[in-house]
mmCIF file with all atom_site columns, C-alpha atoms and ligand atoms in Angstrom:
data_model
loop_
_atom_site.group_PDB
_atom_site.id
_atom_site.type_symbol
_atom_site.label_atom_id
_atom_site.label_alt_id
_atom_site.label_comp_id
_atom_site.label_asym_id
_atom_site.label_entity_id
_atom_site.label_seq_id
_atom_site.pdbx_PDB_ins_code
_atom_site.Cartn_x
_atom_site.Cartn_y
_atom_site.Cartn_z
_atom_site.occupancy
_atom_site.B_iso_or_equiv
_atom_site.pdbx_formal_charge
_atom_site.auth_seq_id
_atom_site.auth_comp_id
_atom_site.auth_asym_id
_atom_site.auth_atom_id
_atom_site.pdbx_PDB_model_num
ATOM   1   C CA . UNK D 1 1   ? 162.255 99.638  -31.636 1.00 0.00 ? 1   UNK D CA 1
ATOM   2   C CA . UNK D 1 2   ? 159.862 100.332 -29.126 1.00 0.00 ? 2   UNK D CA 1
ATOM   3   C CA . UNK D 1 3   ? 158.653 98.675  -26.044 1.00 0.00 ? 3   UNK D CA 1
ATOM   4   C CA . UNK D 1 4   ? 155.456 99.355  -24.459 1.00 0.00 ? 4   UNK D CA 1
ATOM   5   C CA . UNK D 1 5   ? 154.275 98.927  -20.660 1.00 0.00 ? 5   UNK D CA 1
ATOM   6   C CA . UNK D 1 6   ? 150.488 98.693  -19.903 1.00 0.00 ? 6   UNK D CA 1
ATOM   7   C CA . UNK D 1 7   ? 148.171 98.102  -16.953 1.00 0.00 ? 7   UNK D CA 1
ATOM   8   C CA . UNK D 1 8   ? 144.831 99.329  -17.989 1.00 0.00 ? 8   UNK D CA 1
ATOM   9   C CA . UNK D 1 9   ? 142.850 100.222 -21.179 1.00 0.00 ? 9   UNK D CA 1
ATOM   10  C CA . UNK D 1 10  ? 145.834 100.795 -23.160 1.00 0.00 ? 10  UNK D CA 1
ATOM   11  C CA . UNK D 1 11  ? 144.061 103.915 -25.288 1.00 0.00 ? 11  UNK D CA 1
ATOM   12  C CA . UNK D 1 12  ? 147.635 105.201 -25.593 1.00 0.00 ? 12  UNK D CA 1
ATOM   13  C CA . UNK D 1 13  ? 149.098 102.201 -26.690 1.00 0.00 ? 13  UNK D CA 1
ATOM   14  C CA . UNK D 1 14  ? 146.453 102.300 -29.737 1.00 0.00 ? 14  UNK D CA 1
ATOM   15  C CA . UNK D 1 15  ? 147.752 105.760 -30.500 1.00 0.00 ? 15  UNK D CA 1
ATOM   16  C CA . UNK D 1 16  ? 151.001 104.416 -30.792 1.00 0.00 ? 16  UNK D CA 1
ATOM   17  C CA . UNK D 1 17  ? 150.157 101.804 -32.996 1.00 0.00 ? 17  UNK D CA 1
ATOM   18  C CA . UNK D 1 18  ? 147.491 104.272 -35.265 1.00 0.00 ? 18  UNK D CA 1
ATOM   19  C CA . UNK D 1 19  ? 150.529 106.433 -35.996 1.00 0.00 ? 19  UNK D CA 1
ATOM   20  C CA . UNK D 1 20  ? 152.615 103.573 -37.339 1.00 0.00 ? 20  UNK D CA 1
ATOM   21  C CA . UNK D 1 21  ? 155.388 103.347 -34.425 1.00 0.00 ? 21  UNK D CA 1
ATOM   22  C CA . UNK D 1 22  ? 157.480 100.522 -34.201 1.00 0.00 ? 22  UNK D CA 1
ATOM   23  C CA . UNK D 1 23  ? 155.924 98.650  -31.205 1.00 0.00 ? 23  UNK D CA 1
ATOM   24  C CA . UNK D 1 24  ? 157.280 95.218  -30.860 1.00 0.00 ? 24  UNK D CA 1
ATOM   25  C CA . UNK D 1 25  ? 156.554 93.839  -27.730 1.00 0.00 ? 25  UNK D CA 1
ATOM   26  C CA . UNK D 1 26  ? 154.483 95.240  -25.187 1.00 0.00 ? 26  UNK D CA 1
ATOM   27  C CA . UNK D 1 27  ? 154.298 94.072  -21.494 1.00 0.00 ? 27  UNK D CA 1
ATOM   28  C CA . UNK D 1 28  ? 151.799 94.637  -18.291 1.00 0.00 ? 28  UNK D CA 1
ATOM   29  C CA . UNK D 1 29  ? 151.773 94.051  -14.742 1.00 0.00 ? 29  UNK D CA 1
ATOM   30  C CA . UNK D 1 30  ? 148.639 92.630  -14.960 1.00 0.00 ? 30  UNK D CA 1
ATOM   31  C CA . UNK D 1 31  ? 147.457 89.391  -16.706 1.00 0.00 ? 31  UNK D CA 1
ATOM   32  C CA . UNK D 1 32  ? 144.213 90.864  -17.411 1.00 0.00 ? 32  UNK D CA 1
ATOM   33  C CA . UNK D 1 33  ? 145.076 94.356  -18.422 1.00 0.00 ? 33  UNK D CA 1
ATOM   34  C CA . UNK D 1 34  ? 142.840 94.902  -21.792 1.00 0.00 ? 34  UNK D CA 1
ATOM   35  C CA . UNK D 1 35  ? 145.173 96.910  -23.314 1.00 0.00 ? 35  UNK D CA 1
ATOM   36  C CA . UNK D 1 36  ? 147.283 93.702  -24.110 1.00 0.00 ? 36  UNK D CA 1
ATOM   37  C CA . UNK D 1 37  ? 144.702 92.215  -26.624 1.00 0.00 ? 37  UNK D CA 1
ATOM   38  C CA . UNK D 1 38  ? 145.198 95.836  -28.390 1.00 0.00 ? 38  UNK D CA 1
ATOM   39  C CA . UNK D 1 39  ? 148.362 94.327  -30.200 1.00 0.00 ? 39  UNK D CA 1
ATOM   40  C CA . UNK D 1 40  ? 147.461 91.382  -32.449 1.00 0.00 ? 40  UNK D CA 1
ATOM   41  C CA . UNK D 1 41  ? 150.738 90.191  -33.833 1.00 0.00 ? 41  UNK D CA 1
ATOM   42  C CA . UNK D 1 42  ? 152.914 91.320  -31.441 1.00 0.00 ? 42  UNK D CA 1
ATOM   43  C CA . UNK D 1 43  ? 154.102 89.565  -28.863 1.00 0.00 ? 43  UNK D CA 1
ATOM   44  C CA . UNK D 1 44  ? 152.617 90.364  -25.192 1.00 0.00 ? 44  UNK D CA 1
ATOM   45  C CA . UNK D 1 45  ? 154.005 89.139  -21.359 1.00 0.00 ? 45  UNK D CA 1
ATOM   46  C CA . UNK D 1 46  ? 152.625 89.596  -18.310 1.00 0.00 ? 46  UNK D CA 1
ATOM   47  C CA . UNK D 1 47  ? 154.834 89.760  -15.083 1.00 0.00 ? 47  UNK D CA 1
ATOM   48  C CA . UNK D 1 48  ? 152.909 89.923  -11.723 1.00 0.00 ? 48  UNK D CA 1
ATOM   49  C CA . UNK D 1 49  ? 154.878 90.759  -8.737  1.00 0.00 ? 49  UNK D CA 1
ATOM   50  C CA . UNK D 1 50  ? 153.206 87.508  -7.454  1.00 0.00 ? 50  UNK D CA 1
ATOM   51  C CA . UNK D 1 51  ? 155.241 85.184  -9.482  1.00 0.00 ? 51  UNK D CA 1
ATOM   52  C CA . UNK D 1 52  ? 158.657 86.770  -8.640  1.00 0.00 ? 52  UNK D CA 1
ATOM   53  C CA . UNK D 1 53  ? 160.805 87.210  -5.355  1.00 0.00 ? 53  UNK D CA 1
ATOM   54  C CA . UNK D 1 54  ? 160.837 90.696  -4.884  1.00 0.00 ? 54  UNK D CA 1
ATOM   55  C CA . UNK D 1 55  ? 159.694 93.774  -7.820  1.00 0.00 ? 55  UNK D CA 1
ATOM   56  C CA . UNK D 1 56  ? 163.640 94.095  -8.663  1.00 0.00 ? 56  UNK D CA 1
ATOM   57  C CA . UNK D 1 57  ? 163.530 90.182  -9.426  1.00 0.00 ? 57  UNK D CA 1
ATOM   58  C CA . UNK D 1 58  ? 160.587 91.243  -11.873 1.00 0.00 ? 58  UNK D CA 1
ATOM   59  C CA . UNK D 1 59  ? 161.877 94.250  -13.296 1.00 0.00 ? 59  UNK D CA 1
ATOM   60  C CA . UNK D 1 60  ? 164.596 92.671  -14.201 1.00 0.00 ? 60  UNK D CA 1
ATOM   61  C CA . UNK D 1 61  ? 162.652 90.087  -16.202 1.00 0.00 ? 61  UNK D CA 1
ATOM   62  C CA . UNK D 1 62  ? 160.530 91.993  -17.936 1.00 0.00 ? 62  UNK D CA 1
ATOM   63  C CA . UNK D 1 63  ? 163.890 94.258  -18.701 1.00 0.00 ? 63  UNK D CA 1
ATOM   64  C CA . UNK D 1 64  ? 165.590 90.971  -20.207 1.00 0.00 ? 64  UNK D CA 1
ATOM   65  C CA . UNK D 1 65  ? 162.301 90.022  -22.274 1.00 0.00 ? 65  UNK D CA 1
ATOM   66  C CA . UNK D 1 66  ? 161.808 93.276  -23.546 1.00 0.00 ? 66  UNK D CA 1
ATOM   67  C CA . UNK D 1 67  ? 165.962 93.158  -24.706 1.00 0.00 ? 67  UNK D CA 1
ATOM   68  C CA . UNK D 1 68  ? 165.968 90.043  -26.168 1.00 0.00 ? 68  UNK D CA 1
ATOM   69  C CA . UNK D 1 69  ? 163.101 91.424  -28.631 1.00 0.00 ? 69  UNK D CA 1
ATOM   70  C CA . UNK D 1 70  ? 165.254 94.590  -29.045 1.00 0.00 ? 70  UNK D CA 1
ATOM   71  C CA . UNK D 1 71  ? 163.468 96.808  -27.548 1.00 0.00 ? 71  UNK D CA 1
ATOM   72  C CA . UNK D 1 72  ? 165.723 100.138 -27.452 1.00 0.00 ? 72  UNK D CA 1
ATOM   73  C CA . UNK D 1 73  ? 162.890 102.647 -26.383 1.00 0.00 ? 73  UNK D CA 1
ATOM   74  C CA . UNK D 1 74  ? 160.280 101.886 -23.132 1.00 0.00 ? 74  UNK D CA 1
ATOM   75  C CA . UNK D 1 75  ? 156.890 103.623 -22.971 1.00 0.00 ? 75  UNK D CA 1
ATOM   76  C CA . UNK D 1 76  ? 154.905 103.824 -20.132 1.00 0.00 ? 76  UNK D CA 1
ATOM   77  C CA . UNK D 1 77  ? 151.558 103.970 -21.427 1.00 0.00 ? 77  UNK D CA 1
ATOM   78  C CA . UNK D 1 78  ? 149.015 103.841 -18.027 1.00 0.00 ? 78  UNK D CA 1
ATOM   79  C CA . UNK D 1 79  ? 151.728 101.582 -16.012 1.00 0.00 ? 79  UNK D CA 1
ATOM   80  C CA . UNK D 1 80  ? 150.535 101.492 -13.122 1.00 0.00 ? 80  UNK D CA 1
ATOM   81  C CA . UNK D 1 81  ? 153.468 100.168 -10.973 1.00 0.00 ? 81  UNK D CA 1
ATOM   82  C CA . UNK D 1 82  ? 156.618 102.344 -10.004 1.00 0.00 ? 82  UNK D CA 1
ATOM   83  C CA . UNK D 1 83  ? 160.411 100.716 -11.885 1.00 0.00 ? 83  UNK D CA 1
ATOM   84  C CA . UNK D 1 84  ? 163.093 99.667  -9.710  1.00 0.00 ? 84  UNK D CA 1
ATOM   85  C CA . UNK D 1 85  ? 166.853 100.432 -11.119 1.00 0.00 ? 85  UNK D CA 1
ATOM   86  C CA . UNK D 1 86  ? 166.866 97.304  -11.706 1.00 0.00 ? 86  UNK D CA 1
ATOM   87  C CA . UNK D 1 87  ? 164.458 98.214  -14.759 1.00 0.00 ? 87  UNK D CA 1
ATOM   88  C CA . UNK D 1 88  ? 165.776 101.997 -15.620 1.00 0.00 ? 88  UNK D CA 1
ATOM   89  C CA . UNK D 1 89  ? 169.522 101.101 -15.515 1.00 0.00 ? 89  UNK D CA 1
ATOM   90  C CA . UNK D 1 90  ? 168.751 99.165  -18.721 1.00 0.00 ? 90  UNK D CA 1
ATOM   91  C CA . UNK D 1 91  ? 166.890 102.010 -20.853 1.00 0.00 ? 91  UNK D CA 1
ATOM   92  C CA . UNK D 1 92  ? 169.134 104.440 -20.033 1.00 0.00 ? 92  UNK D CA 1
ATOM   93  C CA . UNK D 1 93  ? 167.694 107.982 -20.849 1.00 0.00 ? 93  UNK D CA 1
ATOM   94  C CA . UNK D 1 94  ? 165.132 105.627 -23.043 1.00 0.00 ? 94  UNK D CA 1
ATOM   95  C CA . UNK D 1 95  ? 162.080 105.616 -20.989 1.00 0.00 ? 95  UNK D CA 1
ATOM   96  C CA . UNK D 1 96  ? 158.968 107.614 -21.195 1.00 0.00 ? 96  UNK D CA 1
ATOM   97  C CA . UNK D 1 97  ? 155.964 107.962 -19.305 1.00 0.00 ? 97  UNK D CA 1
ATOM   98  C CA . UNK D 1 98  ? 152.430 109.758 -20.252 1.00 0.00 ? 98  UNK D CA 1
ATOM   99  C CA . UNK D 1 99  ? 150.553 111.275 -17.264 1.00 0.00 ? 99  UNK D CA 1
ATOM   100 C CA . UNK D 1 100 ? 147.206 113.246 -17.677 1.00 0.00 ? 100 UNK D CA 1
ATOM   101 C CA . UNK D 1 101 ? 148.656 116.413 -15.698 1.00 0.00 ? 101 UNK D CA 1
ATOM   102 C CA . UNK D 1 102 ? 150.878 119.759 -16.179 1.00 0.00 ? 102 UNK D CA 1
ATOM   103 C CA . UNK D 1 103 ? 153.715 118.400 -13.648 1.00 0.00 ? 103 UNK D CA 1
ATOM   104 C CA . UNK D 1 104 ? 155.180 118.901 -11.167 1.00 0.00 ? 104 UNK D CA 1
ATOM   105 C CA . UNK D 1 105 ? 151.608 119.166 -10.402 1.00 0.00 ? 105 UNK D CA 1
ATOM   106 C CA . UNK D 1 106 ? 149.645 116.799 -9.287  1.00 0.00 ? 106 UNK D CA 1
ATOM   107 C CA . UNK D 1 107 ? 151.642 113.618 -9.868  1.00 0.00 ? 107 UNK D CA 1
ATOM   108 C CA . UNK D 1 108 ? 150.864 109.944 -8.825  1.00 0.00 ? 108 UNK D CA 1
ATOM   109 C CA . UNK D 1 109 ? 147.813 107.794 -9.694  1.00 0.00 ? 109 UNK D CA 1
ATOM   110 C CA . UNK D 1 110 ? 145.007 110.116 -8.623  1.00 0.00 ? 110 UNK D CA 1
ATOM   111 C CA . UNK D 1 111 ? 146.012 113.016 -10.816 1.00 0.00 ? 111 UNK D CA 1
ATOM   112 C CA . UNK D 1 112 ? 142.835 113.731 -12.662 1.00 0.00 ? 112 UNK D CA 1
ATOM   113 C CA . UNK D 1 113 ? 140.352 113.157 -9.170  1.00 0.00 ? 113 UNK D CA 1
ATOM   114 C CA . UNK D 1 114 ? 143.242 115.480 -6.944  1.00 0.00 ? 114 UNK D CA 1
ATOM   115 C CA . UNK D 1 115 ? 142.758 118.540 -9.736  1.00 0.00 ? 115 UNK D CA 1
ATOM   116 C CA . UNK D 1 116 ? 139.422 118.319 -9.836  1.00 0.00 ? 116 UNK D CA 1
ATOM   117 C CA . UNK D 1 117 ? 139.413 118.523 -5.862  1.00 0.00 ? 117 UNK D CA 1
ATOM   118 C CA . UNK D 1 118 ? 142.075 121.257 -6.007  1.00 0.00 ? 118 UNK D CA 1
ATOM   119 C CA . UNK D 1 119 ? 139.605 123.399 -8.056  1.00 0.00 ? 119 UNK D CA 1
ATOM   120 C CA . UNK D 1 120 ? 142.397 123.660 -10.980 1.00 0.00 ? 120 UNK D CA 1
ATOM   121 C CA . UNK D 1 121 ? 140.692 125.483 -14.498 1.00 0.00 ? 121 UNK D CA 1
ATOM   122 C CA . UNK D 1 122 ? 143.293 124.330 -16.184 1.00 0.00 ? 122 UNK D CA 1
ATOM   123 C CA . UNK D 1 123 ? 145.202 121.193 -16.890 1.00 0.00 ? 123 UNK D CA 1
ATOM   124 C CA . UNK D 1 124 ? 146.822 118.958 -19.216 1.00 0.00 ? 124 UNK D CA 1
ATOM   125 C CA . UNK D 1 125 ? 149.050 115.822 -20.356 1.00 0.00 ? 125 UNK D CA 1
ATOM   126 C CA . UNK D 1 126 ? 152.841 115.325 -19.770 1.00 0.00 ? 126 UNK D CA 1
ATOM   127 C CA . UNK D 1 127 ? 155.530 113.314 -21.423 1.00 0.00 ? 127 UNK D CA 1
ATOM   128 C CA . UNK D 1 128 ? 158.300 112.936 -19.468 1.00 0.00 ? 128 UNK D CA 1
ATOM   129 C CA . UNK D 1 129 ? 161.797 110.618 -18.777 1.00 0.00 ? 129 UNK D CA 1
ATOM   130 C CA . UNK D 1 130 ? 161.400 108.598 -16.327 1.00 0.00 ? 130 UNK D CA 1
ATOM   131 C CA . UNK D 1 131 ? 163.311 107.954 -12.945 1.00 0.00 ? 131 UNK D CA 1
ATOM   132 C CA . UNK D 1 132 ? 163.562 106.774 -9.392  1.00 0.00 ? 132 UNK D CA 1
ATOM   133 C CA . UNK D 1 133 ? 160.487 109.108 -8.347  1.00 0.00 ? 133 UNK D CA 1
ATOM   134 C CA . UNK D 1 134 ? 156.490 109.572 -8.760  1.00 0.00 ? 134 UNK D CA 1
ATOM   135 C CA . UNK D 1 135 ? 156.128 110.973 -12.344 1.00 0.00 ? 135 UNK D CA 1
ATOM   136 C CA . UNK D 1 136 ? 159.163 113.028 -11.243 1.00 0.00 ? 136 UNK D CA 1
ATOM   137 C CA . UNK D 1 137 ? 161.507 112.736 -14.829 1.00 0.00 ? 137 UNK D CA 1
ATOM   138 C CA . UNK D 1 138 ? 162.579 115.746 -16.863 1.00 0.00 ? 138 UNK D CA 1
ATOM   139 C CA . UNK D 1 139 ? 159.774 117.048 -18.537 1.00 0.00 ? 139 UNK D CA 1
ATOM   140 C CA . UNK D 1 140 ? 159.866 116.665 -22.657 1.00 0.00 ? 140 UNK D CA 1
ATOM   141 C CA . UNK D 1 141 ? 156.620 118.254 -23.481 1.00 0.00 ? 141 UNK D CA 1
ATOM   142 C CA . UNK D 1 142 ? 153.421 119.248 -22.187 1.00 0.00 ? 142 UNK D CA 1
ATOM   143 C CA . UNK D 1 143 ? 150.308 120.044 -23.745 1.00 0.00 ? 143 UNK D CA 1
ATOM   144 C CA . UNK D 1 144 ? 147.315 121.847 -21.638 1.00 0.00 ? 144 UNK D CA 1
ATOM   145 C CA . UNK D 1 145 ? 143.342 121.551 -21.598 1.00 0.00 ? 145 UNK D CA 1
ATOM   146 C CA . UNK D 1 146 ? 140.746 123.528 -20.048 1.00 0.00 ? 146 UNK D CA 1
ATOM   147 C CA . UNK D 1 147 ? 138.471 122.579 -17.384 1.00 0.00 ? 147 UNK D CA 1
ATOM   148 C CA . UNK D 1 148 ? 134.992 122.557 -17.096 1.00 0.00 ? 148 UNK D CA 1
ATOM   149 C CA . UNK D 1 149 ? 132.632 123.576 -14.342 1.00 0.00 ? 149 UNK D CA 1
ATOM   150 C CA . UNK D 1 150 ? 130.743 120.178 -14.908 1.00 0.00 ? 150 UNK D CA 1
ATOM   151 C CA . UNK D 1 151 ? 133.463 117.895 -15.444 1.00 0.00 ? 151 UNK D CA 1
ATOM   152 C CA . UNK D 1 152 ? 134.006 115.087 -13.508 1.00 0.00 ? 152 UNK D CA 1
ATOM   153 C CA . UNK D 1 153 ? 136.618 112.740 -13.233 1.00 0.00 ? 153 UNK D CA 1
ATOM   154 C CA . UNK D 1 154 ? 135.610 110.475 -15.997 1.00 0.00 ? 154 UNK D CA 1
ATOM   155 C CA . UNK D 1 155 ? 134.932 113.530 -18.748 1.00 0.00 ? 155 UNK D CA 1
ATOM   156 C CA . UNK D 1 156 ? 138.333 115.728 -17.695 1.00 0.00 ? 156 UNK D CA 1
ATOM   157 C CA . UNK D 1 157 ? 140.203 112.582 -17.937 1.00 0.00 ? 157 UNK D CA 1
ATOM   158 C CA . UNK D 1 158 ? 138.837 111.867 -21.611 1.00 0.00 ? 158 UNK D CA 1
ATOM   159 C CA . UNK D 1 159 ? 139.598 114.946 -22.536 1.00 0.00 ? 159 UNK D CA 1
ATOM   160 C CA . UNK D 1 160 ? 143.325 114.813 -21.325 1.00 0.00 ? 160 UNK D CA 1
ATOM   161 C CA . UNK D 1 161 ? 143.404 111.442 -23.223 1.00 0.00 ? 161 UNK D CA 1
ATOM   162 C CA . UNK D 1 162 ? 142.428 113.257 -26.411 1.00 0.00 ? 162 UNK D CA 1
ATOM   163 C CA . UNK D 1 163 ? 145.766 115.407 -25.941 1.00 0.00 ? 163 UNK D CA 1
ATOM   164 C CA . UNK D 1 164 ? 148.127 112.642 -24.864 1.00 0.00 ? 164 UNK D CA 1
ATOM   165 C CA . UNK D 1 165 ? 147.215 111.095 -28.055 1.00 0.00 ? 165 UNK D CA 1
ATOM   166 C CA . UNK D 1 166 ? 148.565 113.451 -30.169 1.00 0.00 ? 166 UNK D CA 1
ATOM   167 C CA . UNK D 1 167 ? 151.425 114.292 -27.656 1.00 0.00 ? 167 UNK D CA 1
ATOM   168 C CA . UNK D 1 168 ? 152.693 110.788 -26.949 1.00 0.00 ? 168 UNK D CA 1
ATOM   169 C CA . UNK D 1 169 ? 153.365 109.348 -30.836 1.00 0.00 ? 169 UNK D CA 1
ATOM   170 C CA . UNK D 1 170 ? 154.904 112.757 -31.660 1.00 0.00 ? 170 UNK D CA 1
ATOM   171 C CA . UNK D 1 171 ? 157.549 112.503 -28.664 1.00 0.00 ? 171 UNK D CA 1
ATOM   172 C CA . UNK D 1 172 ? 157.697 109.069 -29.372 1.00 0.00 ? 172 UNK D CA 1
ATOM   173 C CA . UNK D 1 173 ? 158.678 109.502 -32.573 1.00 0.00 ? 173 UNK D CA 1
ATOM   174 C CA . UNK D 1 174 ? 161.071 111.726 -31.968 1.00 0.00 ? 174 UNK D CA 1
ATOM   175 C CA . UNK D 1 175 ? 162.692 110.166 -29.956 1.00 0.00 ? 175 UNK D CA 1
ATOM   176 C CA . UNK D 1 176 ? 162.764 107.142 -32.086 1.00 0.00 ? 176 UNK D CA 1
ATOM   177 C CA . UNK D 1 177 ? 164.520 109.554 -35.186 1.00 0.00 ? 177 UNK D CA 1
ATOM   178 C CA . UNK D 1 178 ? 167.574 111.039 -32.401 1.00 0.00 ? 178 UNK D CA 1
HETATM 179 C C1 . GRF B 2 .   ? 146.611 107.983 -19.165 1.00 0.00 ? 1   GRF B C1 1
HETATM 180 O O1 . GRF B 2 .   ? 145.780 109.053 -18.836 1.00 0.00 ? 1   GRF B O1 1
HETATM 181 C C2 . GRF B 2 .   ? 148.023 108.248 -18.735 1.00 0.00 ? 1   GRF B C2 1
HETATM 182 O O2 . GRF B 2 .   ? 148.336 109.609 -18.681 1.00 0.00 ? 1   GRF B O2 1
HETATM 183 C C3 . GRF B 2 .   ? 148.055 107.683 -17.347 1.00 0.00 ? 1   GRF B C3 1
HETATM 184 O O3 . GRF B 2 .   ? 147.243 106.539 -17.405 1.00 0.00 ? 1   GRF B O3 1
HETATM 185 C C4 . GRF B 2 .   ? 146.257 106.716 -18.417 1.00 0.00 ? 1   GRF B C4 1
HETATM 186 C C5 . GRF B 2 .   ? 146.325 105.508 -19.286 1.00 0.00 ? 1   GRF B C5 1
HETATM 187 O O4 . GRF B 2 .   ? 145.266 105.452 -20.193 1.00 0.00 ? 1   GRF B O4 1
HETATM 188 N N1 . GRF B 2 .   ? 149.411 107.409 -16.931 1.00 0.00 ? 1   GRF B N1 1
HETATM 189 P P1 . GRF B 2 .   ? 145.235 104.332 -21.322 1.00 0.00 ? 1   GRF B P1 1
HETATM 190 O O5 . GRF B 2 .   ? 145.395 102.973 -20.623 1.00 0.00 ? 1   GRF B O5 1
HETATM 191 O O6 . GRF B 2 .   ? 146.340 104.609 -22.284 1.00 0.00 ? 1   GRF B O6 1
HETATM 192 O O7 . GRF B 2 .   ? 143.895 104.467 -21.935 1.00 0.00 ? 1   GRF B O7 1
#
């Protein structure tokens, strides 16, 4: 049973779905993230740090809403915000994030626009367990790309996205079968 954590366009998210994972409640940071009217039929939450004391206070609402659908397995699919233990001591060993690099590279939210400045010729998508850190988990598989002379941001990032779409549902799902 799978939880899923959005912020933005929520392309991932719609992988997960395509390849007939058990999402069944998916939750953003953001009131307005679109990737939250990707899930017809299932039920959605936003919790903005605005509306709580302190991020631990939210993390460990959205923790409790996600459990009471239960929600065994968290994906991080573009979430933009960093999880307090107050999240992660919950999903022990159960939490997964997608980021459109080869880490340890090149982690944090400008990944695609700091290998582009670093001149890299080759890149790739991560899927990794999550922890305290930046995109700093143990890694559970990679796949790579190639960069193009011409690329910018916008076309190496599409191209990553074309990888973590494949890579995501099939860690996913194994994780979902251990
Ligand atoms: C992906 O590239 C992912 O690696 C990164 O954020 C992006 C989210 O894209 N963490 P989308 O919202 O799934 O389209």
């Amino acid at each position: 049973m799978i939880g899923v954590l959005v912020s933005g366009t929520g392309t991932n998210l719609q992988a997960l779905l395509d390849a007939g994972l058990p999402v069944i409640a998916v939750a953003s940071n953001k009131r307005g993230a679109p990737a939250l009217a990707r899930a017809p039929g299932i039920p959605t939450q936003a919790f903005e740090l605005d509306d709580y004391a302190d991020r631990s206070e939210r993390d460990a609402a959205m923790a409790d809403w996600l459990q009471d659908r239960g929600v065994q397995i968290v994906v991080l699919a573009g979430y933009m915000h960093l999880l307090t233990a107050a999240f992660l001591d919950r999903f022990p060993d159960s939490i997964v994030n997608v980021h459109p690099s080869l880490l340890p590279d090149f982690p944090g939210a400008h990944a695609v626009e700091d290998q582009l400045a670093a001149g890299v010729t080759e890149s790739g998508a991560t899927v990794h367990l999550v922890d305290l850190g930046v995109d700093s988990g143990p890694i559970l598989a990679q796949e790579r790309v190639s960069v193009h002379e011409d690329d910018t941001a916008e076309t190496l990032h599409e191209r990553i996205r074309q990888i973590e779409h494949e890579l995501l549902p099939r860690v996913v799902g194994e994780l979902c079968a251990r």
